[in-house]
PDB file of C-alpha atoms in Angstrom:
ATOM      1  CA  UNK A   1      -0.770  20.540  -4.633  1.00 67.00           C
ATOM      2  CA  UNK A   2       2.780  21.149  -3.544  1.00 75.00           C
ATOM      3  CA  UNK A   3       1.252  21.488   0.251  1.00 72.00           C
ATOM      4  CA  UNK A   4       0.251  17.844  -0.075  1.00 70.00           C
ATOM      5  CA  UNK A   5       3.816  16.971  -1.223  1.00 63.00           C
ATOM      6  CA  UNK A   6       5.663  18.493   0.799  1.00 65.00           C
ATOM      7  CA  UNK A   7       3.647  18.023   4.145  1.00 68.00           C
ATOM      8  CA  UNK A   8       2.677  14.191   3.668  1.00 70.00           C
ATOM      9  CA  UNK A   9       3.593  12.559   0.089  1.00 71.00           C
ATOM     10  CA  UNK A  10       7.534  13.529   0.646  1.00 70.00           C
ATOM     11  CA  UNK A  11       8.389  12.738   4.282  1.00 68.00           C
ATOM     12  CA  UNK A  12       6.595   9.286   3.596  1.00 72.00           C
ATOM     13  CA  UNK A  13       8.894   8.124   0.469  1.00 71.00           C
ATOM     14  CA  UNK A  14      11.943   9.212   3.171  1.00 71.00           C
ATOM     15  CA  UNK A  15      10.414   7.129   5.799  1.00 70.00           C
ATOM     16  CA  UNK A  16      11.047   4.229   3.343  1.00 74.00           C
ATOM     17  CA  UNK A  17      14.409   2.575   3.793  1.00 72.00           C
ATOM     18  CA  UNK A  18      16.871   2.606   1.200  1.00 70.00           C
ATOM     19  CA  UNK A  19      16.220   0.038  -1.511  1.00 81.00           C
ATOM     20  CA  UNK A  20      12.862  -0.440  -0.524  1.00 87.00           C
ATOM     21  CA  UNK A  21      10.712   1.901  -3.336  1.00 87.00           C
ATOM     22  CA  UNK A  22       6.811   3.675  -3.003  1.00 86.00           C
ATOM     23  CA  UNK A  23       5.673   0.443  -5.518  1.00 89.00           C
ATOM     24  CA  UNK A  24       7.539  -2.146  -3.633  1.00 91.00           C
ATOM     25  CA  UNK A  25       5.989  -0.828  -0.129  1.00 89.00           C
ATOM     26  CA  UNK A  26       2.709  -0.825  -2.104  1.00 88.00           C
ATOM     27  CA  UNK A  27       2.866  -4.477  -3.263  1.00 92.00           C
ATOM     28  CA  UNK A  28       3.794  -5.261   0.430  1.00 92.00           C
ATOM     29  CA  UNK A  29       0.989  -3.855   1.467  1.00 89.00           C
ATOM     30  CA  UNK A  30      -1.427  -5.020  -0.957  1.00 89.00           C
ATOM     31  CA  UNK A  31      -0.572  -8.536  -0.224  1.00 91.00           C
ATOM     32  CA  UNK A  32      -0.926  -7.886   3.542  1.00 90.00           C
ATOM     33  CA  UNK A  33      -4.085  -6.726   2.945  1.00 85.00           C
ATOM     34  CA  UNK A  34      -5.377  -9.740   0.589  1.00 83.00           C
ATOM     35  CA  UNK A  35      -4.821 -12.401   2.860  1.00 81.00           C
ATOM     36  CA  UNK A  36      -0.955 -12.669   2.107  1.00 76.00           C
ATOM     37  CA  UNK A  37      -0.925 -14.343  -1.256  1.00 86.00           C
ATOM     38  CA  UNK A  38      -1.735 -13.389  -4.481  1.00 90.00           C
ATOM     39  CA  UNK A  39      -0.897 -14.450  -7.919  1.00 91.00           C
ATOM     40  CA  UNK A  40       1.301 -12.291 -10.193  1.00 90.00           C
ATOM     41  CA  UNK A  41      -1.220 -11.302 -12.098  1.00 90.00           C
ATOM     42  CA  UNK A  42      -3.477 -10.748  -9.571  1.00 90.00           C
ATOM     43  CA  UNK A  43      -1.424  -8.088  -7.733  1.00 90.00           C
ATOM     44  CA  UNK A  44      -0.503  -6.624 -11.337  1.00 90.00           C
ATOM     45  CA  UNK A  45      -3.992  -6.129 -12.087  1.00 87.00           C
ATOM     46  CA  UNK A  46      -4.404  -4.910  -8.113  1.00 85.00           C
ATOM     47  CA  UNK A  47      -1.664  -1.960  -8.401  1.00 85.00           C
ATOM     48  CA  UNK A  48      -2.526  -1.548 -12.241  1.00 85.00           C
ATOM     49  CA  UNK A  49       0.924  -2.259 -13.318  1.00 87.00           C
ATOM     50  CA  UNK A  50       1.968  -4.538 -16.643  1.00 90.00           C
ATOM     51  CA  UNK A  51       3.035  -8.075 -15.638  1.00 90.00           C
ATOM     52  CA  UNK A  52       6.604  -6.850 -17.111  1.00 92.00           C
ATOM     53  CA  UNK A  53       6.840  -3.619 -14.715  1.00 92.00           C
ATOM     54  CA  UNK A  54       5.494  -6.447 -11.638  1.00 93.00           C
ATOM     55  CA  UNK A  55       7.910  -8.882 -12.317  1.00 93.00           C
ATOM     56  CA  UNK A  56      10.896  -6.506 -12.012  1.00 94.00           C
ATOM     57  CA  UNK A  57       9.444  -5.385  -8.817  1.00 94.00           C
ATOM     58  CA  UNK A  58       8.742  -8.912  -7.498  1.00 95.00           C
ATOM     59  CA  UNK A  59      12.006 -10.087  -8.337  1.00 95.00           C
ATOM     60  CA  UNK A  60      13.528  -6.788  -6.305  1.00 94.00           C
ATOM     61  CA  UNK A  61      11.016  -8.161  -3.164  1.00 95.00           C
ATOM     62  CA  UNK A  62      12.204 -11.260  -3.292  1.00 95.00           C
ATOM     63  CA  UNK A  63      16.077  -9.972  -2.703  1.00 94.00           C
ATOM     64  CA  UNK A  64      15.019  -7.936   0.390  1.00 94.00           C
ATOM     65  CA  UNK A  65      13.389 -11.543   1.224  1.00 95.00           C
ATOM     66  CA  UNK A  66       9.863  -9.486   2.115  1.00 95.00           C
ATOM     67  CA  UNK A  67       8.079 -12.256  -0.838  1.00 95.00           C
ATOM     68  CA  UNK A  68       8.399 -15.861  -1.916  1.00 95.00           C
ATOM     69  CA  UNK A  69       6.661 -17.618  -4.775  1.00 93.00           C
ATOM     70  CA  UNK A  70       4.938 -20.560  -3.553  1.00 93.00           C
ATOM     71  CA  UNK A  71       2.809 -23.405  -5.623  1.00 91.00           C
ATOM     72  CA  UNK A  72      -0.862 -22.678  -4.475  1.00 87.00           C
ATOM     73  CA  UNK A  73      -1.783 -25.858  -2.745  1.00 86.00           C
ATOM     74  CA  UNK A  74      -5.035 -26.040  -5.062  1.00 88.00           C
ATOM     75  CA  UNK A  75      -3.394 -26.151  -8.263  1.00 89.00           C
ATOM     76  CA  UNK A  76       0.778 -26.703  -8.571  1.00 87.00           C
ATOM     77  CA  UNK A  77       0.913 -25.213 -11.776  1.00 89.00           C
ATOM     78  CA  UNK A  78      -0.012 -21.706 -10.031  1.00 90.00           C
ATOM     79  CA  UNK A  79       2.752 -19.805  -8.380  1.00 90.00           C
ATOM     80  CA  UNK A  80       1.814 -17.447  -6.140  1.00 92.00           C
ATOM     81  CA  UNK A  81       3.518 -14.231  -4.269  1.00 94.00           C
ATOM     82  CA  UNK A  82       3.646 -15.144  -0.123  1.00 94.00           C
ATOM     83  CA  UNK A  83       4.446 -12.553   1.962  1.00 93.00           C
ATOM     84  CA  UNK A  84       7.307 -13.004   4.643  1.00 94.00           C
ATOM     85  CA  UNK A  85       7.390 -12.673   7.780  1.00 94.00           C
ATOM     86  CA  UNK A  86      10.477 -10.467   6.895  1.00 93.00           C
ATOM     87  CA  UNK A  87       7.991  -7.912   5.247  1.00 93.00           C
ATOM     88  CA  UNK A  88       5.385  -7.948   8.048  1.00 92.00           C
ATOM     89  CA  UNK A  89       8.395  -6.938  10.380  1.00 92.00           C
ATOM     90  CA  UNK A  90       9.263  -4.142   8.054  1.00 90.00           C
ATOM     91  CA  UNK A  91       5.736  -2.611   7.722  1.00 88.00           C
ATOM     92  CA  UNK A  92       5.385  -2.830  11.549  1.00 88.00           C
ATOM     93  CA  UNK A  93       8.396  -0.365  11.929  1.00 87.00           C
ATOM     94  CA  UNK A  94       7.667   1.685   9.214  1.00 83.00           C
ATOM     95  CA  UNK A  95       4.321   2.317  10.435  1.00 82.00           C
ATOM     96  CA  UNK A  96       5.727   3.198  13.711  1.00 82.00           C
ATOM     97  CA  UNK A  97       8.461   5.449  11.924  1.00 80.00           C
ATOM     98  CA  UNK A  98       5.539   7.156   9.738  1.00 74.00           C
ATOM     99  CA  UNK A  99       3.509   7.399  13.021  1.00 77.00           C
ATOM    100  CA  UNK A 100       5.738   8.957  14.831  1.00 78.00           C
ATOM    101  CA  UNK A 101       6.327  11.648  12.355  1.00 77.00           C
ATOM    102  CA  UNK A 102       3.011  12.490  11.468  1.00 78.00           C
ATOM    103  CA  UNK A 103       2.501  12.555  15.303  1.00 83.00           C
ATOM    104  CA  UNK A 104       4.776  15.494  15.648  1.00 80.00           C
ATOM    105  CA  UNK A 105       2.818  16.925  12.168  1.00 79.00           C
ATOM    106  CA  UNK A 106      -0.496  16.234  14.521  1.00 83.00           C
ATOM    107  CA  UNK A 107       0.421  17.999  17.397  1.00 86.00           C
ATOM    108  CA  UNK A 108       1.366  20.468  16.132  1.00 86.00           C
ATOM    109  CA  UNK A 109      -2.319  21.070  14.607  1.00 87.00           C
ATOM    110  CA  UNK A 110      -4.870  23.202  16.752  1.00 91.00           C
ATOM    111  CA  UNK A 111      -7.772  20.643  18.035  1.00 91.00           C
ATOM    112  CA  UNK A 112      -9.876  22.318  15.410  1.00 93.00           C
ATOM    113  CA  UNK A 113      -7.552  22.207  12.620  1.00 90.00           C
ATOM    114  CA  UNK A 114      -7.185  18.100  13.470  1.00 88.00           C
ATOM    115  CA  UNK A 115     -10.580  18.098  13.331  1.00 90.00           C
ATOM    116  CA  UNK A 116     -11.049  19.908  10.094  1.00 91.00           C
ATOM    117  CA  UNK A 117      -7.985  17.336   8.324  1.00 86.00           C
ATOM    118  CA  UNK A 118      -9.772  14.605   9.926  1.00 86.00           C
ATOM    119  CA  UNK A 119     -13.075  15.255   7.836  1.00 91.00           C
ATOM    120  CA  UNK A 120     -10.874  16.494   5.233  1.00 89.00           C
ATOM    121  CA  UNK A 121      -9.665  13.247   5.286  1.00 84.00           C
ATOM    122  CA  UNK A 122     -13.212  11.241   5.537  1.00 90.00           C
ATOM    123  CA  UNK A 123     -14.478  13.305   2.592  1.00 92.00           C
ATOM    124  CA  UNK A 124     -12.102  12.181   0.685  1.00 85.00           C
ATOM    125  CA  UNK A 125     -12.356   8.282   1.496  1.00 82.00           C
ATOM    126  CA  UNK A 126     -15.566   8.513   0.802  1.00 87.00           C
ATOM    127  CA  UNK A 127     -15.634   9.871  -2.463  1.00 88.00           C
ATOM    128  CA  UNK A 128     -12.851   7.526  -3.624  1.00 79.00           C
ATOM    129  CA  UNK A 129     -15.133   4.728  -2.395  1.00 78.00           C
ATOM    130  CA  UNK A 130     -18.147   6.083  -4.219  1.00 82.00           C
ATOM    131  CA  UNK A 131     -15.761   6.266  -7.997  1.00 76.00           C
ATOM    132  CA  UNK A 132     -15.767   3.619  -9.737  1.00 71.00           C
ATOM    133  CA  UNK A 133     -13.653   0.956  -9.655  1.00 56.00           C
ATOM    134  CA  UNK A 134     -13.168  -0.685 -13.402  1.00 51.00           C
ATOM    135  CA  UNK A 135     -10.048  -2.904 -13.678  1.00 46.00           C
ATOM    136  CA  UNK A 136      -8.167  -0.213 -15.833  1.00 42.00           C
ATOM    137  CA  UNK A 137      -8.032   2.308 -12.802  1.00 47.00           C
ATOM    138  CA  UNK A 138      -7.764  -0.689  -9.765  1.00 46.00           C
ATOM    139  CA  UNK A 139      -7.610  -3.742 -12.028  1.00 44.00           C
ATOM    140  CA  UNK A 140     -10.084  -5.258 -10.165  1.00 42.00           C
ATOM    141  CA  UNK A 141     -13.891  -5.711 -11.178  1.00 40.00           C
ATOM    142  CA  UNK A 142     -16.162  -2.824  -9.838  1.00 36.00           C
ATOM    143  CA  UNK A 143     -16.263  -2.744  -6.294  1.00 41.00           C
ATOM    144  CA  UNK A 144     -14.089  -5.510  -5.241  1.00 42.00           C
ATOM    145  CA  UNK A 145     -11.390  -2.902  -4.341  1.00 43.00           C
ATOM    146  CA  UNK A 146     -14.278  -0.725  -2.368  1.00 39.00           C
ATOM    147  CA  UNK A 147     -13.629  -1.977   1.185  1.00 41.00           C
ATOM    148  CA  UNK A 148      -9.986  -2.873   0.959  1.00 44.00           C
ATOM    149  CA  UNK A 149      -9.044  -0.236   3.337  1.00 42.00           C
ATOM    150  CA  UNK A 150     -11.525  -1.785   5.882  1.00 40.00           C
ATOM    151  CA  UNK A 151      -9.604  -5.535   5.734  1.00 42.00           C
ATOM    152  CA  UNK A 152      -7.070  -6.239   8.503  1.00 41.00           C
ATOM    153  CA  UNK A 153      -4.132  -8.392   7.951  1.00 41.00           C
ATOM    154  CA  UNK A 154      -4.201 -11.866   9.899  1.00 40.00           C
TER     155      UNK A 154
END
């Protein structure tokens, strides 16, 4: 779909800064959304990445100071991946940066043609949601990755 990579998928890896890659914004994100820690392995099984391909990637977030490993307060042989307040920062203003260009994308829609994406867009969170979810696609168990898009960071 070359629409769909040049309309959306495109101008959102620009919006990213330099440095900052689509699986590093990702891992950001998927630690915002899971209460702001996770274990490596945990957010390796989340993205479906190898622990090898995570680590580099986690090592490159922990330059840009958007993670920290942390000893999980249950156990201190478990490290886990915190989130910084550095990250949260970035997301905010790339949101508003990805925002504000799909905003001039939006406007430049006819109502009815918002209207159709919009249910366009529906359809298609719905169908993902209804797929299954076995830990080789999500590496998560089936349906624990379901209503992810629902959570809100604290």
């Amino acid at each position: 779909m070359p629409q769909w990579h040049y309309w959306f998928a495109k101008p959102f890896k620009r919006l990213l800064d330099d440095g900052v890659s689509l699986e590093m914004y990702y891992c950001i994100q998927f630690l915002r959304l899971n209460g702001e820690t996770m274990t490596m392995s945990e957010l390796a099984a989340t993205t479906g990445m190898t622990k090898q391909q995570m680590t580099k990637i986690v090592n490159r977030l922990i330059e840009h100071n958007f993670v920290e490993r942390v000893s999980d307060p249950d156990d201190r042989r478990i490290i886990r991946l915190k989130i910084t307040k550095e990250a949260l920062n970035y997301i905010d203003g790339f949101l508003d940066k990805d925002a504000a260009y799909f905003k001039e994308f939006f406007d430049d829609l006819s109502e009815n043609d918002r209207d159709e994406l919009g249910g366009a867009f529906e359809t298609l969170l719905k169908i993902f949601d209804a797929l299954p979810h076995d830990e080789f696609r999500f590496g998560r168990r089936h349906g624990e990755c379901k209503n992810m898009r629902h959570k809100k960071a604290n």
